[in-house]
């Protein structure tokens, strides 16, 4: 049985193009299109069964992506949601992940990578572009990561929308020391970016969202 996909984007050409690609994937089919958040909520109420996965644009009229994600998470907790955007800045990524997305996908990604992402979301419940499947298998079998107090403090601040300089000021540290904490946690969590760090911290219940 194919996984069902819903796509929400205010650019209709992009909306239909992504849908055409998804429909070529043997394990998936698009069952719902919407052009904004309000349109999506109406369509979800009208369908008998909601899609397994929603691909949600970050910036849309009437309702921002993060607001929409939060509403869907509350009303339809079984739906897995992935953000879809041209922007890869930390602030937008963290906002969407905290709202309830299990992945953050870029609109210029290769269609083959999109198929992999959808499969990972269906099977694992999340997709992290910054960690390989092998690393995930290793992480699942490991004991919880041991964090020092200052590392935990840095981790909590890194999972906010603060810049590294603002984190340094808040911790009363130099920016060089903060970068040292960042490098240490990247190593401990086996990630390559702040986004990967946030996703792992959420997955391992080290922070609450």
PDB file of C-alpha atoms in Angstrom:
ATOM      1  CA  UNK A   1       0.000   0.000   0.000  1.00  0.00           C
ATOM      2  CA  UNK A   2       1.379   3.384  -1.006  1.00  0.00           C
ATOM      3  CA  UNK A   3       2.120   6.136   1.463  1.00  0.00           C
ATOM      4  CA  UNK A   4      -0.146   9.147   0.965  1.00  0.00           C
ATOM      5  CA  UNK A   5       1.262  12.653   0.595  1.00  0.00           C
ATOM      6  CA  UNK A   6      -0.242  16.118   0.897  1.00  0.00           C
ATOM      7  CA  UNK A   7       1.548  19.208  -0.433  1.00  0.00           C
ATOM      8  CA  UNK A   8       0.954  22.815   0.634  1.00  0.00           C
ATOM      9  CA  UNK A   9       2.553  25.668  -1.314  1.00  0.00           C
ATOM     10  CA  UNK A  10       1.268  29.004  -2.584  1.00  0.00           C
ATOM     11  CA  UNK A  11       3.271  28.700  -5.822  1.00  0.00           C
ATOM     12  CA  UNK A  12       0.998  26.515  -7.900  1.00  0.00           C
ATOM     13  CA  UNK A  13       3.569  25.637 -10.558  1.00  0.00           C
ATOM     14  CA  UNK A  14       5.945  24.362  -7.885  1.00  0.00           C
ATOM     15  CA  UNK A  15       3.064  22.641  -6.106  1.00  0.00           C
ATOM     16  CA  UNK A  16       2.093  20.627  -9.181  1.00  0.00           C
ATOM     17  CA  UNK A  17       5.708  19.946 -10.177  1.00  0.00           C
ATOM     18  CA  UNK A  18       6.541  18.397  -6.809  1.00  0.00           C
ATOM     19  CA  UNK A  19       3.320  16.417  -7.001  1.00  0.00           C
ATOM     20  CA  UNK A  20       4.268  15.033 -10.410  1.00  0.00           C
ATOM     21  CA  UNK A  21       7.646  13.904  -9.076  1.00  0.00           C
ATOM     22  CA  UNK A  22       6.125  12.286  -5.981  1.00  0.00           C
ATOM     23  CA  UNK A  23       3.596  10.404  -8.105  1.00  0.00           C
ATOM     24  CA  UNK A  24       6.488   8.786  -9.997  1.00  0.00           C
ATOM     25  CA  UNK A  25       7.788   7.256  -6.740  1.00  0.00           C
ATOM     26  CA  UNK A  26       6.547   3.640  -6.540  1.00  0.00           C
ATOM     27  CA  UNK A  27       5.827   3.815  -2.802  1.00  0.00           C
ATOM     28  CA  UNK A  28       3.954   7.130  -2.680  1.00  0.00           C
ATOM     29  CA  UNK A  29       1.028   9.002  -4.170  1.00  0.00           C
ATOM     30  CA  UNK A  30      -0.216  12.567  -3.753  1.00  0.00           C
ATOM     31  CA  UNK A  31      -3.770  12.674  -2.428  1.00  0.00           C
ATOM     32  CA  UNK A  32      -4.084  16.316  -1.411  1.00  0.00           C
ATOM     33  CA  UNK A  33      -2.990  19.708  -2.765  1.00  0.00           C
ATOM     34  CA  UNK A  34      -3.474  23.035  -0.966  1.00  0.00           C
ATOM     35  CA  UNK A  35      -2.309  26.561  -1.740  1.00  0.00           C
ATOM     36  CA  UNK A  36      -2.190  27.934   1.826  1.00  0.00           C
ATOM     37  CA  UNK A  37      -2.862  27.026   5.433  1.00  0.00           C
ATOM     38  CA  UNK A  38      -6.526  27.909   5.453  1.00  0.00           C
ATOM     39  CA  UNK A  39      -7.073  25.922   2.267  1.00  0.00           C
ATOM     40  CA  UNK A  40      -5.298  22.928   3.790  1.00  0.00           C
ATOM     41  CA  UNK A  41      -7.340  22.930   7.005  1.00  0.00           C
ATOM     42  CA  UNK A  42     -10.576  22.990   4.988  1.00  0.00           C
ATOM     43  CA  UNK A  43      -9.422  20.125   2.777  1.00  0.00           C
ATOM     44  CA  UNK A  44      -8.323  18.028   5.755  1.00  0.00           C
ATOM     45  CA  UNK A  45     -11.790  18.355   7.250  1.00  0.00           C
ATOM     46  CA  UNK A  46     -13.323  17.170   3.975  1.00  0.00           C
ATOM     47  CA  UNK A  47     -11.276  13.985   3.499  1.00  0.00           C
ATOM     48  CA  UNK A  48     -12.114  10.640   5.109  1.00  0.00           C
ATOM     49  CA  UNK A  49      -8.507   9.817   5.843  1.00  0.00           C
ATOM     50  CA  UNK A  50      -5.681  12.394   6.245  1.00  0.00           C
ATOM     51  CA  UNK A  51      -2.419  11.878   4.332  1.00  0.00           C
ATOM     52  CA  UNK A  52       0.487  10.109   6.013  1.00  0.00           C
ATOM     53  CA  UNK A  53       2.890  12.961   5.299  1.00  0.00           C
ATOM     54  CA  UNK A  54       2.407  16.670   4.626  1.00  0.00           C
ATOM     55  CA  UNK A  55       5.029  18.752   2.810  1.00  0.00           C
ATOM     56  CA  UNK A  56       4.502  22.297   4.056  1.00  0.00           C
ATOM     57  CA  UNK A  57       5.938  25.515   2.648  1.00  0.00           C
ATOM     58  CA  UNK A  58       7.547  27.733   5.288  1.00  0.00           C
ATOM     59  CA  UNK A  59       6.359  31.095   3.953  1.00  0.00           C
ATOM     60  CA  UNK A  60       2.747  31.353   2.809  1.00  0.00           C
ATOM     61  CA  UNK A  61       0.010  34.005   2.850  1.00  0.00           C
ATOM     62  CA  UNK A  62      -2.666  34.094   5.588  1.00  0.00           C
ATOM     63  CA  UNK A  63      -0.797  31.661   7.837  1.00  0.00           C
ATOM     64  CA  UNK A  64       2.927  31.063   8.315  1.00  0.00           C
ATOM     65  CA  UNK A  65       4.235  27.524   8.042  1.00  0.00           C
ATOM     66  CA  UNK A  66       5.125  27.197  11.727  1.00  0.00           C
ATOM     67  CA  UNK A  67       1.633  28.314  12.808  1.00  0.00           C
ATOM     68  CA  UNK A  68       0.040  25.852  10.409  1.00  0.00           C
ATOM     69  CA  UNK A  69       2.262  23.004  11.595  1.00  0.00           C
ATOM     70  CA  UNK A  70       1.336  23.669  15.229  1.00  0.00           C
ATOM     71  CA  UNK A  71      -2.385  23.610  14.395  1.00  0.00           C
ATOM     72  CA  UNK A  72      -2.093  20.345  12.456  1.00  0.00           C
ATOM     73  CA  UNK A  73       0.008  18.722  15.175  1.00  0.00           C
ATOM     74  CA  UNK A  74      -2.752  19.429  17.685  1.00  0.00           C
ATOM     75  CA  UNK A  75      -5.693  18.449  15.448  1.00  0.00           C
ATOM     76  CA  UNK A  76      -4.090  15.571  13.515  1.00  0.00           C
ATOM     77  CA  UNK A  77      -1.276  14.088  15.650  1.00  0.00           C
ATOM     78  CA  UNK A  78      -0.859  11.080  13.338  1.00  0.00           C
ATOM     79  CA  UNK A  79       0.253  13.205  10.368  1.00  0.00           C
ATOM     80  CA  UNK A  80       4.002  13.482   9.872  1.00  0.00           C
ATOM     81  CA  UNK A  81       5.067  16.895   8.592  1.00  0.00           C
ATOM     82  CA  UNK A  82       8.122  18.064   6.664  1.00  0.00           C
ATOM     83  CA  UNK A  83       8.968  21.698   6.011  1.00  0.00           C
ATOM     84  CA  UNK A  84       9.668  22.674   2.418  1.00  0.00           C
ATOM     85  CA  UNK A  85      11.635  25.848   1.758  1.00  0.00           C
ATOM     86  CA  UNK A  86      14.290  27.678  -0.230  1.00  0.00           C
ATOM     87  CA  UNK A  87      15.731  29.038   3.045  1.00  0.00           C
ATOM     88  CA  UNK A  88      18.195  27.028   5.087  1.00  0.00           C
ATOM     89  CA  UNK A  89      18.925  29.514   7.885  1.00  0.00           C
ATOM     90  CA  UNK A  90      18.937  28.205  11.448  1.00  0.00           C
ATOM     91  CA  UNK A  91      16.092  30.442  12.620  1.00  0.00           C
ATOM     92  CA  UNK A  92      13.550  29.085  10.135  1.00  0.00           C
ATOM     93  CA  UNK A  93      14.711  25.496  10.538  1.00  0.00           C
ATOM     94  CA  UNK A  94      14.497  25.571  14.332  1.00  0.00           C
ATOM     95  CA  UNK A  95      11.100  27.304  14.219  1.00  0.00           C
ATOM     96  CA  UNK A  96       9.604  24.625  11.975  1.00  0.00           C
ATOM     97  CA  UNK A  97      11.147  21.721  13.898  1.00  0.00           C
ATOM     98  CA  UNK A  98       9.903  23.112  17.209  1.00  0.00           C
ATOM     99  CA  UNK A  99       6.425  23.595  15.739  1.00  0.00           C
ATOM    100  CA  UNK A 100       6.255  19.879  14.944  1.00  0.00           C
ATOM    101  CA  UNK A 101       8.041  19.089  11.671  1.00  0.00           C
ATOM    102  CA  UNK A 102      10.107  15.916  11.564  1.00  0.00           C
ATOM    103  CA  UNK A 103      12.234  17.095   8.621  1.00  0.00           C
ATOM    104  CA  UNK A 104      13.327  20.262   6.848  1.00  0.00           C
ATOM    105  CA  UNK A 105      13.689  19.852   3.083  1.00  0.00           C
ATOM    106  CA  UNK A 106      15.050  22.331   0.564  1.00  0.00           C
ATOM    107  CA  UNK A 107      13.056  23.035  -2.580  1.00  0.00           C
ATOM    108  CA  UNK A 108      16.117  22.635  -4.783  1.00  0.00           C
ATOM    109  CA  UNK A 109      16.836  19.101  -3.543  1.00  0.00           C
ATOM    110  CA  UNK A 110      17.243  16.267  -6.015  1.00  0.00           C
ATOM    111  CA  UNK A 111      14.009  14.288  -6.593  1.00  0.00           C
ATOM    112  CA  UNK A 112      15.860  11.090  -5.652  1.00  0.00           C
ATOM    113  CA  UNK A 113      16.752  12.663  -2.304  1.00  0.00           C
ATOM    114  CA  UNK A 114      13.114  13.621  -1.825  1.00  0.00           C
ATOM    115  CA  UNK A 115      12.104   9.995  -2.313  1.00  0.00           C
ATOM    116  CA  UNK A 116      14.697   8.903   0.259  1.00  0.00           C
ATOM    117  CA  UNK A 117      13.434  11.545   2.674  1.00  0.00           C
ATOM    118  CA  UNK A 118       9.821  10.394   2.337  1.00  0.00           C
ATOM    119  CA  UNK A 119      10.836   6.778   2.931  1.00  0.00           C
ATOM    120  CA  UNK A 120      12.818   7.736   6.043  1.00  0.00           C
ATOM    121  CA  UNK A 121       9.907   9.752   7.398  1.00  0.00           C
ATOM    122  CA  UNK A 122       7.504   6.854   6.843  1.00  0.00           C
ATOM    123  CA  UNK A 123       9.795   4.273   8.461  1.00  0.00           C
ATOM    124  CA  UNK A 124      11.587   6.236  11.192  1.00  0.00           C
ATOM    125  CA  UNK A 125       9.295   9.192  11.754  1.00  0.00           C
ATOM    126  CA  UNK A 126      11.975  11.743  10.908  1.00  0.00           C
ATOM    127  CA  UNK A 127      14.626  12.589   8.329  1.00  0.00           C
ATOM    128  CA  UNK A 128      17.920  14.253   9.126  1.00  0.00           C
ATOM    129  CA  UNK A 129      20.005  15.239   6.118  1.00  0.00           C
ATOM    130  CA  UNK A 130      23.053  15.750   8.320  1.00  0.00           C
ATOM    131  CA  UNK A 131      23.394  12.230   9.719  1.00  0.00           C
ATOM    132  CA  UNK A 132      23.761   9.009   7.777  1.00  0.00           C
ATOM    133  CA  UNK A 133      21.628   5.943   8.374  1.00  0.00           C
ATOM    134  CA  UNK A 134      24.655   4.136   9.798  1.00  0.00           C
ATOM    135  CA  UNK A 135      25.110   6.825  12.431  1.00  0.00           C
ATOM    136  CA  UNK A 136      21.420   6.595  13.348  1.00  0.00           C
ATOM    137  CA  UNK A 137      21.728   2.842  13.877  1.00  0.00           C
ATOM    138  CA  UNK A 138      24.709   3.474  16.136  1.00  0.00           C
ATOM    139  CA  UNK A 139      22.894   6.165  18.075  1.00  0.00           C
ATOM    140  CA  UNK A 140      19.878   3.941  18.724  1.00  0.00           C
ATOM    141  CA  UNK A 141      22.087   1.369  20.464  1.00  0.00           C
ATOM    142  CA  UNK A 142      24.131   3.837  22.507  1.00  0.00           C
ATOM    143  CA  UNK A 143      23.627   4.918  26.085  1.00  0.00           C
ATOM    144  CA  UNK A 144      22.275   8.467  26.584  1.00  0.00           C
ATOM    145  CA  UNK A 145      24.883  11.123  25.897  1.00  0.00           C
ATOM    146  CA  UNK A 146      26.526  12.435  29.051  1.00  0.00           C
ATOM    147  CA  UNK A 147      26.488  16.229  29.117  1.00  0.00           C
ATOM    148  CA  UNK A 148      28.211  18.569  31.525  1.00  0.00           C
ATOM    149  CA  UNK A 149      26.136  21.370  33.025  1.00  0.00           C
ATOM    150  CA  UNK A 150      27.599  24.062  30.759  1.00  0.00           C
ATOM    151  CA  UNK A 151      27.215  21.833  27.711  1.00  0.00           C
ATOM    152  CA  UNK A 152      23.547  21.283  28.564  1.00  0.00           C
ATOM    153  CA  UNK A 153      23.095  25.031  29.038  1.00  0.00           C
ATOM    154  CA  UNK A 154      24.686  25.668  25.647  1.00  0.00           C
ATOM    155  CA  UNK A 155      22.528  22.949  24.040  1.00  0.00           C
ATOM    156  CA  UNK A 156      19.309  24.519  25.327  1.00  0.00           C
ATOM    157  CA  UNK A 157      20.349  27.938  24.014  1.00  0.00           C
ATOM    158  CA  UNK A 158      21.480  26.456  20.683  1.00  0.00           C
ATOM    159  CA  UNK A 159      17.979  25.066  20.270  1.00  0.00           C
ATOM    160  CA  UNK A 160      16.572  28.596  20.398  1.00  0.00           C
ATOM    161  CA  UNK A 161      16.758  31.257  17.673  1.00  0.00           C
ATOM    162  CA  UNK A 162      19.669  33.048  19.362  1.00  0.00           C
ATOM    163  CA  UNK A 163      22.832  33.656  17.354  1.00  0.00           C
ATOM    164  CA  UNK A 164      26.100  32.200  18.641  1.00  0.00           C
ATOM    165  CA  UNK A 165      27.193  35.701  19.726  1.00  0.00           C
ATOM    166  CA  UNK A 166      23.973  36.127  21.706  1.00  0.00           C
ATOM    167  CA  UNK A 167      24.523  32.719  23.287  1.00  0.00           C
ATOM    168  CA  UNK A 168      28.057  33.762  24.249  1.00  0.00           C
ATOM    169  CA  UNK A 169      26.733  36.964  25.857  1.00  0.00           C
ATOM    170  CA  UNK A 170      24.037  35.062  27.744  1.00  0.00           C
ATOM    171  CA  UNK A 171      26.553  32.519  29.070  1.00  0.00           C
ATOM    172  CA  UNK A 172      29.105  35.256  29.835  1.00  0.00           C
ATOM    173  CA  UNK A 173      31.658  33.526  27.615  1.00  0.00           C
ATOM    174  CA  UNK A 174      33.805  34.509  24.673  1.00  0.00           C
ATOM    175  CA  UNK A 175      32.565  33.583  21.202  1.00  0.00           C
ATOM    176  CA  UNK A 176      35.641  31.357  20.871  1.00  0.00           C
ATOM    177  CA  UNK A 177      34.620  29.339  23.950  1.00  0.00           C
ATOM    178  CA  UNK A 178      31.069  28.993  22.626  1.00  0.00           C
ATOM    179  CA  UNK A 179      32.416  27.690  19.321  1.00  0.00           C
ATOM    180  CA  UNK A 180      34.381  25.188  21.391  1.00  0.00           C
ATOM    181  CA  UNK A 181      31.171  23.947  23.037  1.00  0.00           C
ATOM    182  CA  UNK A 182      29.566  23.732  19.597  1.00  0.00           C
ATOM    183  CA  UNK A 183      32.413  21.633  18.218  1.00  0.00           C
ATOM    184  CA  UNK A 184      32.347  19.358  21.269  1.00  0.00           C
ATOM    185  CA  UNK A 185      28.608  18.720  20.982  1.00  0.00           C
ATOM    186  CA  UNK A 186      28.803  18.180  17.226  1.00  0.00           C
ATOM    187  CA  UNK A 187      31.326  15.455  18.007  1.00  0.00           C
ATOM    188  CA  UNK A 188      29.282  13.905  20.825  1.00  0.00           C
ATOM    189  CA  UNK A 189      26.071  13.851  18.779  1.00  0.00           C
ATOM    190  CA  UNK A 190      27.892  12.962  15.543  1.00  0.00           C
ATOM    191  CA  UNK A 191      26.231  15.783  13.587  1.00  0.00           C
ATOM    192  CA  UNK A 192      27.609  18.386  11.207  1.00  0.00           C
ATOM    193  CA  UNK A 193      25.340  21.366  11.750  1.00  0.00           C
ATOM    194  CA  UNK A 194      23.251  23.225  14.304  1.00  0.00           C
ATOM    195  CA  UNK A 195      20.131  21.849  12.642  1.00  0.00           C
ATOM    196  CA  UNK A 196      21.380  18.291  13.107  1.00  0.00           C
ATOM    197  CA  UNK A 197      22.161  19.080  16.744  1.00  0.00           C
ATOM    198  CA  UNK A 198      18.630  20.384  17.358  1.00  0.00           C
ATOM    199  CA  UNK A 199      17.031  17.342  15.714  1.00  0.00           C
ATOM    200  CA  UNK A 200      19.116  14.938  17.775  1.00  0.00           C
ATOM    201  CA  UNK A 201      18.451  16.833  21.011  1.00  0.00           C
ATOM    202  CA  UNK A 202      14.713  16.619  20.328  1.00  0.00           C
ATOM    203  CA  UNK A 203      14.865  12.962  19.305  1.00  0.00           C
ATOM    204  CA  UNK A 204      16.771  12.016  22.448  1.00  0.00           C
ATOM    205  CA  UNK A 205      14.397  14.050  24.648  1.00  0.00           C
ATOM    206  CA  UNK A 206      17.230  16.236  25.903  1.00  0.00           C
ATOM    207  CA  UNK A 207      15.138  19.345  25.297  1.00  0.00           C
ATOM    208  CA  UNK A 208      11.389  19.893  25.275  1.00  0.00           C
ATOM    209  CA  UNK A 209       9.629  21.676  22.409  1.00  0.00           C
TER     210      UNK A 209
END
